[in-house]
Amino acid sequence: MQVLVTDRPALGPKPKLGYTPSLIDRVAVSRDDEAALKKFSEDPRAGVYVTGNENVVLKLLGEKCDPLFTPAEARALGTSGKSVFLGLADGAPRFGAAIAPDAIEKLQARGDLKITDLRSVAVQGLVAEHHLPPLAESKALLGWHARHRFCPNCGAATHVVQAGWRRDCPVCHAQHFPRTDPVVIMLAISGERCVLGRSRRFAPTMWSCLAGFAEPGESIEEAVRREVLEEAGIACGRVTYFASQPWPFPSSIMIGCHAQALSEDLTVDRDELEDARWFSRDECAAMLARQHPQGLTTPPPVAIAHHIIRSFVEEGADVIG
Ligand SMILES: [Zn+2]
């Protein structure tokens, strides 16, 4: 049932989208320059982000945490294997290093560290915002290494080259590059209403944009139309790009869009979604402002869904262009 919300609350200043913008200069040209990499690793300003699967290791420092370790500190924590070179932050070299689950377990007891997952780090604002993009870069890249140790072409063990940006196969000589998986995330709009859905894994009050992986051979617009049709039974016409966001869970890029709904009858795919329904612009505003009469919410500002919904609240159907 749609809830009548009559007073649209003010939304306040626009929050920042999580994991963007990155201040890292990736200096890709240095990735195969051994002399430059050696200089970077010995630079007194060098810093290492330490992650293990979903977890990030942080230094406890009062209210905020510091996610940067010196290369020696990172080794002492028990990081495994070679680090990857993320780039330069205002000239200071930044690396990422993985830590194994048993090493993480040993660190849990230490009072000077905080170990938590990257989603919590972002949502709770545990580190200064400029650290989130390189943490996302590091987590996604190291996660790719963990899942791609063997050549998908011939099955031989591959080795890391290009400071972590490629894996080469010594047997069939195939070169493998880190993957980013495109996910379309969209708001279907009809006049003053839009479609939001609920996954079973969401918090009980949360509703969000529909989303799904773009498939091989598909344009972004086609993926948007297919996903809305599959999940909500609604055909869409015009699709417009809104913004994108790296989403390192494990290695996606979220491509945010608005779509013009051509029909209003919903048919929810109950295998994919717990529910989906139409929401008015005013109801969305109340959800964004955490003032919904039934306590319904949107995802937090760290997620692009929040911003896609907010732009519809602010601009109405004009947001489709
Ligand atoms: Zn091979």
PDB file of C-alpha atoms and ligand atoms in Angstrom:
ATOM      1  CA  MET A   1       0.000   0.000   0.000  1.00  0.00           C
ATOM      2  CA  GLN A   2       1.247   3.424  -0.897  1.00  0.00           C
ATOM      3  CA  VAL A   3       1.486   5.725   2.107  1.00  0.00           C
ATOM      4  CA  LEU A   4       0.214   9.273   1.815  1.00  0.00           C
ATOM      5  CA  VAL A   5       2.927  11.737   2.723  1.00  0.00           C
ATOM      6  CA  THR A   6       1.715  15.300   2.376  1.00  0.00           C
ATOM      7  CA  ASP A   7       4.633  17.465   3.522  1.00  0.00           C
ATOM      8  CA  ARG A   8       7.809  16.853   1.613  1.00  0.00           C
ATOM      9  CA  PRO A   9      10.699  17.300   4.068  1.00  0.00           C
ATOM     10  CA  ALA A  10      13.773  19.344   3.178  1.00  0.00           C
ATOM     11  CA  LEU A  11      16.717  17.100   2.348  1.00  0.00           C
ATOM     12  CA  GLY A  12      19.552  19.406   3.352  1.00  0.00           C
ATOM     13  CA  PRO A  13      22.936  19.580   1.655  1.00  0.00           C
ATOM     14  CA  LYS A  14      23.811  16.860  -0.860  1.00  0.00           C
ATOM     15  CA  PRO A  15      25.920  14.142   0.766  1.00  0.00           C
ATOM     16  CA  LYS A  16      28.946  12.633  -0.984  1.00  0.00           C
ATOM     17  CA  LEU A  17      28.722   9.405  -2.918  1.00  0.00           C
ATOM     18  CA  GLY A  18      30.770   6.670  -1.238  1.00  0.00           C
ATOM     19  CA  TYR A  19      34.146   5.508  -2.621  1.00  0.00           C
ATOM     20  CA  THR A  20      34.412   8.614  -4.849  1.00  0.00           C
ATOM     21  CA  PRO A  21      36.146  10.771  -5.902  1.00  0.00           C
ATOM     22  CA  SER A  22      39.568   9.154  -5.819  1.00  0.00           C
ATOM     23  CA  LEU A  23      42.527  11.447  -5.247  1.00  0.00           C
ATOM     24  CA  ILE A  24      44.912   8.687  -6.292  1.00  0.00           C
ATOM     25  CA  ASP A  25      47.063   9.265  -9.373  1.00  0.00           C
ATOM     26  CA  ARG A  26      47.535   5.692 -10.576  1.00  0.00           C
ATOM     27  CA  VAL A  27      50.712   6.494 -12.582  1.00  0.00           C
ATOM     28  CA  ALA A  28      50.180   3.308 -14.595  1.00  0.00           C
ATOM     29  CA  VAL A  29      53.369   4.041 -16.531  1.00  0.00           C
ATOM     30  CA  SER A  30      55.359   3.182 -13.369  1.00  0.00           C
ATOM     31  CA  ARG A  31      53.850  -0.274 -12.930  1.00  0.00           C
ATOM     32  CA  ASP A  32      56.601  -2.025 -14.871  1.00  0.00           C
ATOM     33  CA  ASP A  33      59.368   0.371 -13.831  1.00  0.00           C
ATOM     34  CA  GLU A  34      61.285  -1.591 -11.167  1.00  0.00           C
ATOM     35  CA  ALA A  35      63.474   1.387 -10.221  1.00  0.00           C
ATOM     36  CA  ALA A  36      60.460   3.662  -9.726  1.00  0.00           C
ATOM     37  CA  LEU A  37      58.613   1.003  -7.689  1.00  0.00           C
ATOM     38  CA  LYS A  38      61.666   0.470  -5.455  1.00  0.00           C
ATOM     39  CA  LYS A  39      61.870   4.226  -4.890  1.00  0.00           C
ATOM     40  CA  PHE A  40      58.144   4.345  -4.044  1.00  0.00           C
ATOM     41  CA  SER A  41      58.414   1.490  -1.549  1.00  0.00           C
ATOM     42  CA  GLU A  42      61.369   3.153   0.201  1.00  0.00           C
ATOM     43  CA  ASP A  43      59.748   6.596   0.273  1.00  0.00           C
ATOM     44  CA  PRO A  44      59.244   7.706   3.910  1.00  0.00           C
ATOM     45  CA  ARG A  45      55.715   8.816   2.959  1.00  0.00           C
ATOM     46  CA  ALA A  46      54.778   5.334   1.632  1.00  0.00           C
ATOM     47  CA  GLY A  47      51.574   3.947   3.131  1.00  0.00           C
ATOM     48  CA  VAL A  48      49.962   0.517   2.942  1.00  0.00           C
ATOM     49  CA  TYR A  49      46.250  -0.313   3.197  1.00  0.00           C
ATOM     50  CA  VAL A  50      45.804  -3.759   4.756  1.00  0.00           C
ATOM     51  CA  THR A  51      42.708  -5.802   3.884  1.00  0.00           C
ATOM     52  CA  GLY A  52      41.705  -9.437   4.245  1.00  0.00           C
ATOM     53  CA  ASN A  53      38.614 -10.557   2.332  1.00  0.00           C
ATOM     54  CA  GLU A  54      35.872  -8.235   3.612  1.00  0.00           C
ATOM     55  CA  ASN A  55      37.966  -6.932   6.508  1.00  0.00           C
ATOM     56  CA  VAL A  56      40.061  -3.801   6.793  1.00  0.00           C
ATOM     57  CA  VAL A  57      42.749  -3.406   9.462  1.00  0.00           C
ATOM     58  CA  LEU A  58      42.747   0.061  11.045  1.00  0.00           C
ATOM     59  CA  LYS A  59      44.839   1.811  13.663  1.00  0.00           C
ATOM     60  CA  LEU A  60      42.682   3.073  16.508  1.00  0.00           C
ATOM     61  CA  LEU A  61      43.217   6.825  16.901  1.00  0.00           C
ATOM     62  CA  GLY A  62      40.552   8.429  19.081  1.00  0.00           C
ATOM     63  CA  GLU A  63      37.291   8.954  17.164  1.00  0.00           C
ATOM     64  CA  LYS A  64      38.668   8.320  13.671  1.00  0.00           C
ATOM     65  CA  CYS A  65      40.838   5.403  12.638  1.00  0.00           C
ATOM     66  CA  ASP A  66      43.933   5.508  10.462  1.00  0.00           C
ATOM     67  CA  PRO A  67      43.962   2.866   7.713  1.00  0.00           C
ATOM     68  CA  LEU A  68      47.576   3.526   6.646  1.00  0.00           C
ATOM     69  CA  PHE A  69      50.549   1.488   7.854  1.00  0.00           C
ATOM     70  CA  THR A  70      54.207   1.916   6.977  1.00  0.00           C
ATOM     71  CA  PRO A  71      55.529  -0.947   4.808  1.00  0.00           C
ATOM     72  CA  ALA A  72      57.404  -2.312   7.864  1.00  0.00           C
ATOM     73  CA  GLU A  73      54.265  -2.123  10.036  1.00  0.00           C
ATOM     74  CA  ALA A  74      52.234  -3.881   7.339  1.00  0.00           C
ATOM     75  CA  ARG A  75      54.769  -6.724   7.189  1.00  0.00           C
ATOM     76  CA  ALA A  76      54.755  -6.985  11.000  1.00  0.00           C
ATOM     77  CA  LEU A  77      50.960  -7.391  10.928  1.00  0.00           C
ATOM     78  CA  GLY A  78      51.475 -10.563   8.895  1.00  0.00           C
ATOM     79  CA  THR A  79      50.513  -9.465   5.379  1.00  0.00           C
ATOM     80  CA  SER A  80      50.970 -12.189   2.831  1.00  0.00           C
ATOM     81  CA  GLY A  81      52.741 -12.052  -0.515  1.00  0.00           C
ATOM     82  CA  LYS A  82      53.610  -8.989  -2.524  1.00  0.00           C
ATOM     83  CA  SER A  83      51.758  -5.722  -2.161  1.00  0.00           C
ATOM     84  CA  VAL A  84      49.995  -4.063  -5.087  1.00  0.00           C
ATOM     85  CA  PHE A  85      50.819  -0.498  -6.120  1.00  0.00           C
ATOM     86  CA  LEU A  86      47.715   1.689  -5.982  1.00  0.00           C
ATOM     87  CA  GLY A  87      49.285   4.980  -7.042  1.00  0.00           C
ATOM     88  CA  LEU A  88      50.305   8.315  -5.555  1.00  0.00           C
ATOM     89  CA  ALA A  89      48.244  10.391  -3.138  1.00  0.00           C
ATOM     90  CA  ASP A  90      49.561  13.932  -3.414  1.00  0.00           C
ATOM     91  CA  GLY A  91      52.934  12.405  -4.281  1.00  0.00           C
ATOM     92  CA  ALA A  92      52.892   9.857  -1.434  1.00  0.00           C
ATOM     93  CA  PRO A  93      53.056   6.227  -2.632  1.00  0.00           C
ATOM     94  CA  ARG A  94      50.103   4.038  -1.677  1.00  0.00           C
ATOM     95  CA  PHE A  95      50.090   0.251  -1.663  1.00  0.00           C
ATOM     96  CA  GLY A  96      47.586  -2.445  -0.817  1.00  0.00           C
ATOM     97  CA  ALA A  97      48.467  -5.678   0.982  1.00  0.00           C
ATOM     98  CA  ALA A  98      46.379  -8.745   1.783  1.00  0.00           C
ATOM     99  CA  ILE A  99      46.284 -10.447   5.134  1.00  0.00           C
ATOM    100  CA  ALA A 100      45.279 -14.082   5.615  1.00  0.00           C
ATOM    101  CA  PRO A 101      42.278 -15.036   7.802  1.00  0.00           C
ATOM    102  CA  ASP A 102      44.451 -16.711  10.474  1.00  0.00           C
ATOM    103  CA  ALA A 103      46.690 -13.618  10.700  1.00  0.00           C
ATOM    104  CA  ILE A 104      43.562 -11.421  11.035  1.00  0.00           C
ATOM    105  CA  GLU A 105      42.337 -13.635  13.857  1.00  0.00           C
ATOM    106  CA  LYS A 106      45.573 -13.078  15.774  1.00  0.00           C
ATOM    107  CA  LEU A 107      45.190  -9.306  15.414  1.00  0.00           C
ATOM    108  CA  GLN A 108      41.614  -9.231  16.757  1.00  0.00           C
ATOM    109  CA  ALA A 109      42.862  -9.226  20.353  1.00  0.00           C
ATOM    110  CA  ARG A 110      45.089  -6.166  19.905  1.00  0.00           C
ATOM    111  CA  GLY A 111      43.779  -3.066  21.640  1.00  0.00           C
ATOM    112  CA  ASP A 112      45.539  -0.659  19.268  1.00  0.00           C
ATOM    113  CA  LEU A 113      43.759  -1.978  16.145  1.00  0.00           C
ATOM    114  CA  LYS A 114      40.217  -2.079  14.860  1.00  0.00           C
ATOM    115  CA  ILE A 115      39.254  -4.763  12.366  1.00  0.00           C
ATOM    116  CA  THR A 116      35.975  -4.422  10.581  1.00  0.00           C
ATOM    117  CA  ASP A 117      34.453  -4.772   7.115  1.00  0.00           C
ATOM    118  CA  LEU A 118      34.738  -2.054   4.464  1.00  0.00           C
ATOM    119  CA  ARG A 119      30.965  -1.433   4.346  1.00  0.00           C
ATOM    120  CA  SER A 120      31.018  -0.548   8.056  1.00  0.00           C
ATOM    121  CA  VAL A 121      34.128   1.589   7.599  1.00  0.00           C
ATOM    122  CA  ALA A 122      32.266   3.611   4.935  1.00  0.00           C
ATOM    123  CA  VAL A 123      28.802   3.767   6.531  1.00  0.00           C
ATOM    124  CA  GLN A 124      30.113   4.631  10.015  1.00  0.00           C
ATOM    125  CA  GLY A 125      32.678   7.122   8.690  1.00  0.00           C
ATOM    126  CA  LEU A 126      35.516   5.422  10.578  1.00  0.00           C
ATOM    127  CA  VAL A 127      38.259   6.887   8.367  1.00  0.00           C
ATOM    128  CA  ALA A 128      38.768  10.241   6.602  1.00  0.00           C
ATOM    129  CA  GLU A 129      36.758  10.183   3.347  1.00  0.00           C
ATOM    130  CA  HIS A 130      39.769  10.406   1.056  1.00  0.00           C
ATOM    131  CA  HIS A 131      40.857   6.938   2.224  1.00  0.00           C
ATOM    132  CA  LEU A 132      37.688   5.211   0.939  1.00  0.00           C
ATOM    133  CA  PRO A 133      38.532   5.198  -2.817  1.00  0.00           C
ATOM    134  CA  PRO A 134      42.026   3.666  -2.373  1.00  0.00           C
ATOM    135  CA  LEU A 135      40.579   1.170   0.121  1.00  0.00           C
ATOM    136  CA  ALA A 136      37.996   0.193  -2.511  1.00  0.00           C
ATOM    137  CA  GLU A 137      40.719  -0.011  -5.184  1.00  0.00           C
ATOM    138  CA  SER A 138      42.891  -2.173  -2.942  1.00  0.00           C
ATOM    139  CA  LYS A 139      40.124  -4.515  -1.781  1.00  0.00           C
ATOM    140  CA  ALA A 140      38.816  -5.118  -5.315  1.00  0.00           C
ATOM    141  CA  LEU A 141      42.293  -5.680  -6.767  1.00  0.00           C
ATOM    142  CA  LEU A 142      43.496  -7.997  -3.987  1.00  0.00           C
ATOM    143  CA  GLY A 143      40.208  -9.896  -4.123  1.00  0.00           C
ATOM    144  CA  TRP A 144      40.764 -10.470  -7.850  1.00  0.00           C
ATOM    145  CA  HIS A 145      44.252 -11.880  -7.134  1.00  0.00           C
ATOM    146  CA  ALA A 146      42.846 -14.214  -4.470  1.00  0.00           C
ATOM    147  CA  ARG A 147      40.298 -15.606  -6.953  1.00  0.00           C
ATOM    148  CA  HIS A 148      42.559 -15.786 -10.036  1.00  0.00           C
ATOM    149  CA  ARG A 149      45.639 -17.709  -9.014  1.00  0.00           C
ATOM    150  CA  PHE A 150      45.295 -20.139 -11.911  1.00  0.00           C
ATOM    151  CA  CYS A 151      45.144 -19.498 -15.630  1.00  0.00           C
ATOM    152  CA  PRO A 152      41.527 -19.766 -16.872  1.00  0.00           C
ATOM    153  CA  ASN A 153      42.945 -20.753 -20.274  1.00  0.00           C
ATOM    154  CA  CYS A 154      45.183 -23.739 -19.331  1.00  0.00           C
ATOM    155  CA  GLY A 155      44.958 -24.155 -15.541  1.00  0.00           C
ATOM    156  CA  ALA A 156      48.623 -23.424 -14.719  1.00  0.00           C
ATOM    157  CA  ALA A 157      49.552 -21.255 -11.734  1.00  0.00           C
ATOM    158  CA  THR A 158      49.924 -17.629 -12.830  1.00  0.00           C
ATOM    159  CA  HIS A 159      52.290 -15.012 -11.436  1.00  0.00           C
ATOM    160  CA  VAL A 160      51.848 -11.339 -10.600  1.00  0.00           C
ATOM    161  CA  VAL A 161      53.410  -8.674 -12.829  1.00  0.00           C
ATOM    162  CA  GLN A 162      52.910  -4.937 -13.365  1.00  0.00           C
ATOM    163  CA  ALA A 163      52.934  -4.197  -9.614  1.00  0.00           C
ATOM    164  CA  GLY A 164      49.711  -6.165  -9.203  1.00  0.00           C
ATOM    165  CA  TRP A 165      47.845  -5.043 -12.320  1.00  0.00           C
ATOM    166  CA  ARG A 166      48.299  -8.189 -14.409  1.00  0.00           C
ATOM    167  CA  ARG A 167      48.807 -11.948 -13.952  1.00  0.00           C
ATOM    168  CA  ASP A 168      50.782 -13.860 -16.568  1.00  0.00           C
ATOM    169  CA  CYS A 169      50.650 -17.546 -17.375  1.00  0.00           C
ATOM    170  CA  PRO A 170      54.122 -19.136 -17.772  1.00  0.00           C
ATOM    171  CA  VAL A 171      52.711 -22.066 -19.780  1.00  0.00           C
ATOM    172  CA  CYS A 172      50.340 -20.644 -22.417  1.00  0.00           C
ATOM    173  CA  HIS A 173      51.597 -17.030 -22.044  1.00  0.00           C
ATOM    174  CA  ALA A 174      48.098 -15.617 -21.613  1.00  0.00           C
ATOM    175  CA  GLN A 175      47.906 -12.269 -19.833  1.00  0.00           C
ATOM    176  CA  HIS A 176      45.084 -11.717 -17.354  1.00  0.00           C
ATOM    177  CA  PHE A 177      43.844  -8.318 -16.226  1.00  0.00           C
ATOM    178  CA  PRO A 178      41.831  -7.353 -13.130  1.00  0.00           C
ATOM    179  CA  ARG A 179      38.095  -7.523 -13.729  1.00  0.00           C
ATOM    180  CA  THR A 180      35.375  -5.024 -12.970  1.00  0.00           C
ATOM    181  CA  ASP A 181      31.822  -6.317 -13.258  1.00  0.00           C
ATOM    182  CA  PRO A 182      29.215  -3.799 -14.487  1.00  0.00           C
ATOM    183  CA  VAL A 183      25.981  -3.646 -12.516  1.00  0.00           C
ATOM    184  CA  VAL A 184      23.076  -1.491 -13.675  1.00  0.00           C
ATOM    185  CA  ILE A 185      21.101   0.146 -10.866  1.00  0.00           C
ATOM    186  CA  MET A 186      18.056   2.125 -11.859  1.00  0.00           C
ATOM    187  CA  LEU A 187      14.925   3.946 -10.893  1.00  0.00           C
ATOM    188  CA  ALA A 188      11.908   3.366 -13.150  1.00  0.00           C
ATOM    189  CA  ILE A 189       9.759   6.500 -13.105  1.00  0.00           C
ATOM    190  CA  SER A 190       6.197   7.221 -14.155  1.00  0.00           C
ATOM    191  CA  GLY A 191       5.208  10.860 -13.561  1.00  0.00           C
ATOM    192  CA  GLU A 192       5.337  11.488  -9.812  1.00  0.00           C
ATOM    193  CA  ARG A 193       5.998   7.851  -8.902  1.00  0.00           C
ATOM    194  CA  CYS A 194       8.912   5.445  -9.022  1.00  0.00           C
ATOM    195  CA  VAL A 195       9.502   1.734  -8.422  1.00  0.00           C
ATOM    196  CA  LEU A 196      11.513   0.545  -5.428  1.00  0.00           C
ATOM    197  CA  GLY A 197      12.135  -3.052  -4.452  1.00  0.00           C
ATOM    198  CA  ARG A 198      13.248  -5.068  -1.474  1.00  0.00           C
ATOM    199  CA  SER A 199      15.725  -7.909  -1.439  1.00  0.00           C
ATOM    200  CA  ARG A 200      15.340 -10.508   1.312  1.00  0.00           C
ATOM    201  CA  ARG A 201      18.807  -9.639   2.609  1.00  0.00           C
ATOM    202  CA  PHE A 202      17.900  -5.956   3.211  1.00  0.00           C
ATOM    203  CA  ALA A 203      17.262  -4.522   6.671  1.00  0.00           C
ATOM    204  CA  PRO A 204      13.502  -4.875   7.308  1.00  0.00           C
ATOM    205  CA  THR A 205      12.659  -1.214   6.618  1.00  0.00           C
ATOM    206  CA  MET A 206      14.855  -0.632   3.580  1.00  0.00           C
ATOM    207  CA  TRP A 207      13.710  -0.211  -0.031  1.00  0.00           C
ATOM    208  CA  SER A 208      16.043   0.546  -2.903  1.00  0.00           C
ATOM    209  CA  CYS A 209      16.486   0.824  -6.661  1.00  0.00           C
ATOM    210  CA  LEU A 210      16.295  -2.352  -8.734  1.00  0.00           C
ATOM    211  CA  ALA A 211      19.690  -3.620  -9.889  1.00  0.00           C
ATOM    212  CA  GLY A 212      21.401  -6.446 -11.729  1.00  0.00           C
ATOM    213  CA  PHE A 213      24.520  -7.422 -13.648  1.00  0.00           C
ATOM    214  CA  ALA A 214      24.825  -6.301 -17.245  1.00  0.00           C
ATOM    215  CA  GLU A 215      25.158  -9.415 -19.400  1.00  0.00           C
ATOM    216  CA  PRO A 216      27.563 -10.135 -22.261  1.00  0.00           C
ATOM    217  CA  GLY A 217      26.385  -8.592 -25.510  1.00  0.00           C
ATOM    218  CA  GLU A 218      24.136  -6.066 -23.799  1.00  0.00           C
ATOM    219  CA  SER A 219      24.232  -2.265 -23.728  1.00  0.00           C
ATOM    220  CA  ILE A 220      23.638  -0.440 -20.451  1.00  0.00           C
ATOM    221  CA  GLU A 221      20.233   0.715 -21.720  1.00  0.00           C
ATOM    222  CA  GLU A 222      19.254  -2.845 -22.664  1.00  0.00           C
ATOM    223  CA  ALA A 223      20.405  -4.180 -19.299  1.00  0.00           C
ATOM    224  CA  VAL A 224      18.313  -1.543 -17.490  1.00  0.00           C
ATOM    225  CA  ARG A 225      15.193  -2.374 -19.516  1.00  0.00           C
ATOM    226  CA  ARG A 226      15.689  -6.139 -19.103  1.00  0.00           C
ATOM    227  CA  GLU A 227      16.233  -5.975 -15.334  1.00  0.00           C
ATOM    228  CA  VAL A 228      13.166  -3.782 -14.698  1.00  0.00           C
ATOM    229  CA  LEU A 229      11.057  -6.040 -16.909  1.00  0.00           C
ATOM    230  CA  GLU A 230      12.362  -9.236 -15.249  1.00  0.00           C
ATOM    231  CA  GLU A 231      12.104  -8.041 -11.644  1.00  0.00           C
ATOM    232  CA  ALA A 232       9.003  -5.823 -11.768  1.00  0.00           C
ATOM    233  CA  GLY A 233       7.250  -6.684 -15.045  1.00  0.00           C
ATOM    234  CA  ILE A 234       7.483  -3.085 -16.222  1.00  0.00           C
ATOM    235  CA  ALA A 235       8.602  -2.140 -19.731  1.00  0.00           C
ATOM    236  CA  CYS A 236      10.826   0.927 -19.936  1.00  0.00           C
ATOM    237  CA  GLY A 237      11.465   3.385 -22.760  1.00  0.00           C
ATOM    238  CA  ARG A 238      14.015   6.141 -22.388  1.00  0.00           C
ATOM    239  CA  VAL A 239      17.019   5.377 -20.158  1.00  0.00           C
ATOM    240  CA  THR A 240      19.371   8.118 -18.995  1.00  0.00           C
ATOM    241  CA  TYR A 241      22.707   7.796 -17.284  1.00  0.00           C
ATOM    242  CA  PHE A 242      23.009   9.419 -13.860  1.00  0.00           C
ATOM    243  CA  ALA A 243      26.392   8.536 -12.294  1.00  0.00           C
ATOM    244  CA  SER A 244      28.586   5.557 -11.493  1.00  0.00           C
ATOM    245  CA  GLN A 245      30.327   4.257  -8.423  1.00  0.00           C
ATOM    246  CA  PRO A 246      33.008   1.658  -7.738  1.00  0.00           C
ATOM    247  CA  TRP A 247      31.485  -1.013  -5.507  1.00  0.00           C
ATOM    248  CA  PRO A 248      34.203  -3.362  -4.275  1.00  0.00           C
ATOM    249  CA  PHE A 249      31.896  -6.203  -3.117  1.00  0.00           C
ATOM    250  CA  PRO A 250      33.722  -7.923  -4.598  1.00  0.00           C
ATOM    251  CA  SER A 251      34.588  -5.933  -7.740  1.00  0.00           C
ATOM    252  CA  SER A 252      31.655  -4.158  -9.373  1.00  0.00           C
ATOM    253  CA  ILE A 253      31.015  -0.802 -10.897  1.00  0.00           C
ATOM    254  CA  MET A 254      27.486   0.433 -10.255  1.00  0.00           C
ATOM    255  CA  ILE A 255      26.044   2.264 -13.263  1.00  0.00           C
ATOM    256  CA  GLY A 256      23.212   4.454 -12.034  1.00  0.00           C
ATOM    257  CA  CYS A 257      20.332   5.298 -14.403  1.00  0.00           C
ATOM    258  CA  HIS A 258      16.807   6.650 -14.516  1.00  0.00           C
ATOM    259  CA  ALA A 259      14.285   4.946 -16.785  1.00  0.00           C
ATOM    260  CA  GLN A 260      10.912   5.957 -18.167  1.00  0.00           C
ATOM    261  CA  ALA A 261       8.299   3.350 -17.200  1.00  0.00           C
ATOM    262  CA  LEU A 262       5.867   2.646 -20.025  1.00  0.00           C
ATOM    263  CA  SER A 263       3.364   0.716 -17.910  1.00  0.00           C
ATOM    264  CA  GLU A 264       2.203   0.765 -14.293  1.00  0.00           C
ATOM    265  CA  ASP A 265       1.106  -2.824 -13.570  1.00  0.00           C
ATOM    266  CA  LEU A 266       3.719  -4.503 -11.401  1.00  0.00           C
ATOM    267  CA  THR A 267       4.525  -8.207 -11.596  1.00  0.00           C
ATOM    268  CA  VAL A 268       7.162  -8.926  -8.957  1.00  0.00           C
ATOM    269  CA  ASP A 269       9.692 -11.708  -9.507  1.00  0.00           C
ATOM    270  CA  ARG A 270       9.495 -13.310  -6.066  1.00  0.00           C
ATOM    271  CA  ASP A 271      12.625 -15.370  -6.664  1.00  0.00           C
ATOM    272  CA  GLU A 272      14.667 -12.182  -7.002  1.00  0.00           C
ATOM    273  CA  LEU A 273      12.785  -9.799  -4.731  1.00  0.00           C
ATOM    274  CA  GLU A 274      10.774  -9.960  -1.538  1.00  0.00           C
ATOM    275  CA  ASP A 275       8.620  -7.152  -2.884  1.00  0.00           C
ATOM    276  CA  ALA A 276       8.472  -4.153  -5.210  1.00  0.00           C
ATOM    277  CA  ARG A 277       5.932  -1.344  -5.405  1.00  0.00           C
ATOM    278  CA  TRP A 278       5.353   2.226  -6.543  1.00  0.00           C
ATOM    279  CA  PHE A 279       6.417   5.063  -4.260  1.00  0.00           C
ATOM    280  CA  SER A 280       5.408   8.716  -4.626  1.00  0.00           C
ATOM    281  CA  ARG A 281       8.030  11.449  -4.799  1.00  0.00           C
ATOM    282  CA  ASP A 282       6.881  12.711  -1.395  1.00  0.00           C
ATOM    283  CA  GLU A 283       7.128   9.268   0.150  1.00  0.00           C
ATOM    284  CA  CYS A 284      10.678   8.895  -1.209  1.00  0.00           C
ATOM    285  CA  ALA A 285      11.574  12.295   0.279  1.00  0.00           C
ATOM    286  CA  ALA A 286      10.300  11.162   3.686  1.00  0.00           C
ATOM    287  CA  MET A 287      12.350   7.962   3.409  1.00  0.00           C
ATOM    288  CA  LEU A 288      15.531   9.847   2.460  1.00  0.00           C
ATOM    289  CA  ALA A 289      15.000  12.245   5.374  1.00  0.00           C
ATOM    290  CA  ARG A 290      14.307   9.355   7.788  1.00  0.00           C
ATOM    291  CA  GLN A 291      10.822  10.798   8.452  1.00  0.00           C
ATOM    292  CA  HIS A 292       8.631   8.119   6.878  1.00  0.00           C
ATOM    293  CA  PRO A 293       5.496   7.455   9.001  1.00  0.00           C
ATOM    294  CA  GLN A 294       6.135   3.695   8.861  1.00  0.00           C
ATOM    295  CA  GLY A 295       9.886   4.043   9.348  1.00  0.00           C
ATOM    296  CA  LEU A 296      10.721   2.968   5.791  1.00  0.00           C
ATOM    297  CA  THR A 297      14.173   3.996   4.583  1.00  0.00           C
ATOM    298  CA  THR A 298      16.362   4.242   1.516  1.00  0.00           C
ATOM    299  CA  PRO A 299      19.982   3.029   1.474  1.00  0.00           C
ATOM    300  CA  PRO A 300      22.456   5.433   3.169  1.00  0.00           C
ATOM    301  CA  PRO A 301      24.299   8.165   1.211  1.00  0.00           C
ATOM    302  CA  VAL A 302      27.355   5.940   0.759  1.00  0.00           C
ATOM    303  CA  ALA A 303      25.323   3.985  -1.822  1.00  0.00           C
ATOM    304  CA  ILE A 304      24.475   5.347  -5.264  1.00  0.00           C
ATOM    305  CA  ALA A 305      20.818   4.261  -4.859  1.00  0.00           C
ATOM    306  CA  HIS A 306      20.396   7.058  -2.304  1.00  0.00           C
ATOM    307  CA  HIS A 307      21.550   9.620  -4.871  1.00  0.00           C
ATOM    308  CA  ILE A 308      19.481   8.178  -7.739  1.00  0.00           C
ATOM    309  CA  ILE A 309      16.344   8.394  -5.585  1.00  0.00           C
ATOM    310  CA  ARG A 310      17.246  11.858  -4.303  1.00  0.00           C
ATOM    311  CA  SER A 311      17.675  13.249  -7.812  1.00  0.00           C
ATOM    312  CA  PHE A 312      14.157  12.030  -8.668  1.00  0.00           C
ATOM    313  CA  VAL A 313      12.774  13.665  -5.500  1.00  0.00           C
ATOM    314  CA  GLU A 314      14.478  16.929  -6.453  1.00  0.00           C
ATOM    315  CA  GLU A 315      13.758  16.978 -10.178  1.00  0.00           C
ATOM    316  CA  GLY A 316      10.738  14.723 -10.674  1.00  0.00           C
ATOM    317  CA  ALA A 317      10.271  12.970 -14.016  1.00  0.00           C
ATOM    318  CA  ASP A 318      12.433  15.679 -15.658  1.00  0.00           C
ATOM    319  CA  VAL A 319      15.426  13.753 -14.341  1.00  0.00           C
ATOM    320  CA  ILE A 320      14.941  11.326 -17.251  1.00  0.00           C
ATOM    321  CA  GLY A 321      15.667  14.238 -19.625  1.00  0.00           C
TER     322      GLY A 321
HETATM  323 ZN    ZN B   1      47.791 -20.568 -19.258  1.00  0.00          ZN
END
